């Protein structure tokens, strides 16, 4: 058996009693032909391997370069160096893979995040991305644990969809028709009957509509999968391919929905605080160092860990859209005309600068905004009695802006159809969706949490491209 290895993370907590172990990993540094700092991705902390002088031939020593891969057997002994408990005294070293130091793009020095994006296939081997992706994993695990423990059913909704009714964003067409010579109808339009599915299809922008179908049978479900938006927004918060978590619950109203969302966000943050403190500490320090380069007023007022603790220990602020407009209108920021998009009044869509003002300057904590004007929200949101607003809720987070978008859904068939007509949603095509309202309709609600925005919030990474392995953005689908 080849792979009988000890993970470095586990090894570093063992009592050093001379026990024999085998480790495998990649060299971070090799000093004085004697000290190998070995990393295997289980932690940012390297294992110090001590190679006795004269133990290896010169030829072999030369091959121990940064990022060469090694299999090392040795004895665990108390460390002579500072900052670690154990060393490994090597008894045998196999070089599994060489790494040409001249050509290897990741030198043991600080690289910019922009540069690392160009070598995204190698950036996992840095401390920053080691921490980010271990935390991303932990968050994903916590998502499943949270819902599973609550009795929610994990539903896989389709990636390819024939409905474009959600209207959440522009969609990517899925087709097998030849793009240079597509079959045409008599009137010159493309004949999609000849396409693979016999109709136009796209990559999904959301699993919500299908989620509602399952929630009206299982009670509580959630989805966790990739979604796609062909929106040309080159921002630090938008990807063309991102992962979304969408719980959908029968017998929930808007308040139940907000309560669940807040509990959920706190739960997954707590999970990471309890299980990934080492990585969080590393990223917190990284952020502090990075912010030292910035002018004082651009720096965070509190560190990453304090921010997360603060979120855990405080209720999210809950206010209506109407109140938010008032706060923004009355703000000095507005009076001094500092918003790029002025506050024109009730009915306007909030821009991210407005959302960020509310969370970062005014409340200084996450905010749940509810009851938006129906004109700026989707057709399926439940209409409030005032005739003007819908039972929508968005959660805004400091540094990120919108992290959750959700609503109580319109369960009354007549109201729903009337709204669909007004918004030119094809009612006949949506027969399957409307069936849930025909056959035993129930009050229900749900929300969507952008997973990468959550990872951004927890890791403090300012660009969404740095929290997904291989980002898809306008003009970029490398790797
Ligand atoms: P935004 O206004 O920020 O573009 P949205 O209103 O389009 O967001 P929703 O359609 O409500 O967002 O999607 C639900 C959640 O998915 C959002 O709250 C956000 O966390 C996330 N999200 C939306 N678009 C993207 C994107 N392009 N990249 C990454 N996450 C996204
Ligand atoms: Mn959007």
Coordinates of C-alpha atoms in Angstrom, one line a residue, residues 8 24 51 55 75 194 235 264 282 373 454:
X8 CA 0.6 17.1 8.8
X24 CA 3.8 13.3 1.9
X51 CA 17.6 15.9 7.2
X55 CA 22.2 11.5 4.8
X75 CA 10.6 9.9 13.7
X194 CA -34.7 21.1 -34.4
X235 CA -17.7 43.8 -10.1
X264 CA -28.7 29.9 9.1
X282 CA -4.3 33.7 9.2
X373 CA -42.2 48.1 -4.0
X454 CA -20.9 34.3 2.1

